[in-house]
Amino acid sequence: MSNREKVLWCTAAGLLVFLFLLSSTDLIIKEKKREVYPISVIVEDTNDEYYANFKKGMDKAAEKYQADVNFITLYQADNEEEQMEMMQREIKDGARAVVLAPVNESGSIMRIDEISPNCPVILLGSTRVNDSVAASISVNGYETGRELAEQAVKEESLDNPVWIFTEGLSYTGNTDLYDGVRSVLDEMGFSYRLVERKNEDTYRQAIEETVYPDARQAAIIAMDAKSLDEASDIIGGSTVYAEHVTGLYGIGCNTAILRKMDRGLIKGIMAVNDYDEGYLCIRTAVEAIQGMWLREQMFMESYYITGEDLRERRYEKLLYPME
Amino acid sequence: MKGKWFGGGAALVFVAAAVLLFTGIGSGSAKEEKKNSMRIGVLLYRGDDTFIGTLRLSLEERAKEYEKETGIKVTLDVMDAKGSQNTQNNQVERLIGLECDALCVNMVDRSAASGVIDKAMAADIPIVFFNREPVEEDMNRWEKLYYVGADAKESAVLQGQILVDAYKKNPESLDRNGDKTVRYVLLEGESSHQDSLIRTEWSIQTLKDGGVPLEKLTGGIANWERSQASALMDQWLKEYGEQIELVICNNDDMALGAIDAIERNGYLIQTIKVVGIDGTPVGQEALKAGKLFGTVESDRIQYAGAIFDLAAGLSMGEKTDAPKYYWSSQKPLTNGRELLEN
């Protein structure tokens, strides 16, 4: 074999190796890596029953902004301690941003300040921002409470008291809602009573009081979706209760609540576009990761919807969003 | 000359070895260290199916329990294909892209599993199929494929046995007009689902074997759905009216649809007996309320536990001697009060 042939053979072998490196590895041509943003969303509940539409919006934004979203529920509902542990765990595990629906707004903000997370935190349902909180997304609780109460008093008689059901005033946003509701009831001269849920019989006992020992009538305003869901189940389970509860109104929705509204068990609800809220959370989180330190309060609009409105086109997208 | 050639070959081998070293081919497993987290993708054929919905909740509960027991962080990515195999294929790709350690797949179209298996095999991600069983040829393609389900024949036999027992105790509990023939209508699940055919066949066979004289008035496919079952039942009630003595349904959702129609048409619910399968929470509520005559409960805690534990073990790289097929246990549930009264 001549020297020329040897050179040719070696060149051919070298070319093969070069082509292999070029096509199968990133040693020569570096492939541009798409940055994926790990974001953790930590809610206050044990499942996503009241977050179905929120998650749809969240998933859509995750697709658009290349976010890898980890949706985390708690072992025990409304456990503030556990929620903070989850948050610390997620930050430790590399979350670049955390969206938190705090159990207790004040307590959580204090803890976040203590932790001083090295990533942006976006609060859901809260109105506060500070050095540790990049942004907050919520409804205007006071105005929402007022609007709901205004709609309810239009339908109800002054002779009947209004019972206000809540999971607890200490939970995020509930005090503002309560202040809004009672401001209207005070103005209109309605008598009212706050019923805070202590155990699984709290609402049943309150509703039972309309029947026994004295038969009377009352209207109910439930200040959160869980309370509304539970109250409607109790009322729907007995025709007697339905005669004594003149109207059930509430805040928040999911498919079960909408079905009950369609059946006439619930007269009206204040609803937020949960899909948009979920989308906004992820978009805000990505913007915060990209360096836009927002410190911004964002308010979602809320709408009063009755059973008759359910099939109206303007509310269809809000209540039954497509993915 | 020969020596020189040998030298040239050695150089080539050296270059090739260097390439392999650079590219990491054949570098063996670098994942030997103990993992402290896992990511499992869960793909559902339709999230609004009641049984699948309860199974999903149980899976999430089991994942939380596991986290508590072991301290290993579990990320469950649950995706709903909304009845579209194309969507599910895209979701599989997305979950593989997110580097899931295992996939739990509830196929939309059980005959389309090969595409999903190809993708998972290429990424070396094990799959636990559940509820909708891929064909045997697909299941045998790889050792890292498993199936968890409820034995359809067992469900059907237990459903049939509920009716046989009731008939033996008091024939009029089913044969309302006492003409020695139980006239029934049948609501079936999807025709492409393996369980539909088996549930129908063995439920009827058990009734015949148990000596219940039967006459089928009509039947239809309601695709496991409450609304479709309700619409069919509406139609049958108009056509056959009081002739219908029994409604046999392949699942609880369709049974509830039939009950909706019976109530809507003004029939007293106890006059037409309705039986289902699955023992979903809503089905059990209807049972307690005396609307549903009987159902077969699939132990969802055990069912979901089996899916999760298998996926978790595979995610952690544990060697498993679990069989390829796991069948969850089932038990009949009846409206005891009614049986007692009769």
PDB file of C-alpha atoms in Angstrom, chain A residues 1 6 9 13 17 20-21 25 27 46-48 55 62 67-70 73-75 89-90 93 323, chain B residues 1 4-5 12 15 19 22-23 25 39 56-57 60 64-65 67-68 73 75-77 80 82 94 98:
ATOM      1  CA  MET A   1       0.000   0.000   0.000  1.00  0.00           C
ATOM      2  CA  LYS A   6      -2.476   5.125   3.763  1.00  0.00           C
ATOM      3  CA  TRP A   9      -7.481   5.579   4.591  1.00  0.00           C
ATOM      4  CA  ALA A  13     -11.326   7.085   9.231  1.00  0.00           C
ATOM      5  CA  VAL A  17     -15.040   9.881  13.560  1.00  0.00           C
ATOM      6  CA  PHE A  20     -19.983  10.758  14.282  1.00  0.00           C
ATOM      7  CA  LEU A  21     -18.995  13.442  16.766  1.00  0.00           C
ATOM      8  CA  THR A  25     -22.770  14.288  20.284  1.00  0.00           C
ATOM      9  CA  LEU A  27     -18.923  18.081  21.403  1.00  0.00           C
ATOM     10  CA  THR A  46     -55.545  18.062  50.613  1.00  0.00           C
ATOM     11  CA  ASN A  47     -56.699  17.686  47.009  1.00  0.00           C
ATOM     12  CA  ASP A  48     -57.382  19.742  43.915  1.00  0.00           C
ATOM     13  CA  LYS A  55     -54.923  23.869  37.132  1.00  0.00           C
ATOM     14  CA  ALA A  62     -46.626  26.043  31.879  1.00  0.00           C
ATOM     15  CA  ALA A  67     -42.405  25.840  33.248  1.00  0.00           C
ATOM     16  CA  ASP A  68     -42.259  22.499  35.019  1.00  0.00           C
ATOM     17  CA  VAL A  69     -45.029  22.927  37.565  1.00  0.00           C
ATOM     18  CA  ASN A  70     -45.302  20.772  40.649  1.00  0.00           C
ATOM     19  CA  THR A  73     -51.455  19.506  48.251  1.00  0.00           C
ATOM     20  CA  LEU A  74     -51.117  19.046  51.999  1.00  0.00           C
ATOM     21  CA  TYR A  75     -51.436  15.877  54.080  1.00  0.00           C
ATOM     22  CA  ARG A  89     -38.552  21.409  50.918  1.00  0.00           C
ATOM     23  CA  GLU A  90     -39.445  22.664  47.463  1.00  0.00           C
ATOM     24  CA  ASP A  93     -35.160  20.744  45.920  1.00  0.00           C
ATOM     25  CA  GLU A 323     -57.991  23.197  27.938  1.00  0.00           C
TER      26      GLU A 323
ATOM     27  CA  MET B   1       3.847  -3.538   6.840  1.00  0.00           C
ATOM     28  CA  LYS B   4       2.222  -0.800  10.746  1.00  0.00           C
ATOM     29  CA  TRP B   5      -1.331  -1.812   9.943  1.00  0.00           C
ATOM     30  CA  LEU B  12      -8.432   3.655  15.438  1.00  0.00           C
ATOM     31  CA  VAL B  15      -9.923   7.015  18.860  1.00  0.00           C
ATOM     32  CA  VAL B  19     -15.204   8.852  21.478  1.00  0.00           C
ATOM     33  CA  PHE B  22     -16.485  11.440  25.692  1.00  0.00           C
ATOM     34  CA  THR B  23     -19.991  10.556  24.716  1.00  0.00           C
ATOM     35  CA  ILE B  25     -21.653   5.399  25.809  1.00  0.00           C
ATOM     36  CA  ARG B  39     -41.434  11.519  39.561  1.00  0.00           C
ATOM     37  CA  ARG B  56     -56.812   8.983  40.935  1.00  0.00           C
ATOM     38  CA  LEU B  57     -57.670  10.364  44.385  1.00  0.00           C
ATOM     39  CA  GLU B  60     -52.642  10.662  45.335  1.00  0.00           C
ATOM     40  CA  LYS B  64     -48.671  11.029  50.254  1.00  0.00           C
ATOM     41  CA  GLU B  65     -48.613   8.053  52.607  1.00  0.00           C
ATOM     42  CA  GLU B  67     -43.823  10.155  51.234  1.00  0.00           C
ATOM     43  CA  LYS B  68     -44.593  10.156  54.938  1.00  0.00           C
ATOM     44  CA  LYS B  73     -40.451  12.989  47.770  1.00  0.00           C
ATOM     45  CA  THR B  75     -44.115  14.115  42.354  1.00  0.00           C
ATOM     46  CA  LEU B  76     -47.218  12.847  40.594  1.00  0.00           C
ATOM     47  CA  ASP B  77     -47.924  14.419  37.230  1.00  0.00           C
ATOM     48  CA  ASP B  80     -56.203  13.774  31.450  1.00  0.00           C
ATOM     49  CA  LYS B  82     -60.130  13.535  27.620  1.00  0.00           C
ATOM     50  CA  ARG B  94     -44.130  15.443  27.545  1.00  0.00           C
ATOM     51  CA  LEU B  98     -39.850  15.803  32.070  1.00  0.00           C
TER      52      LEU B  98
END
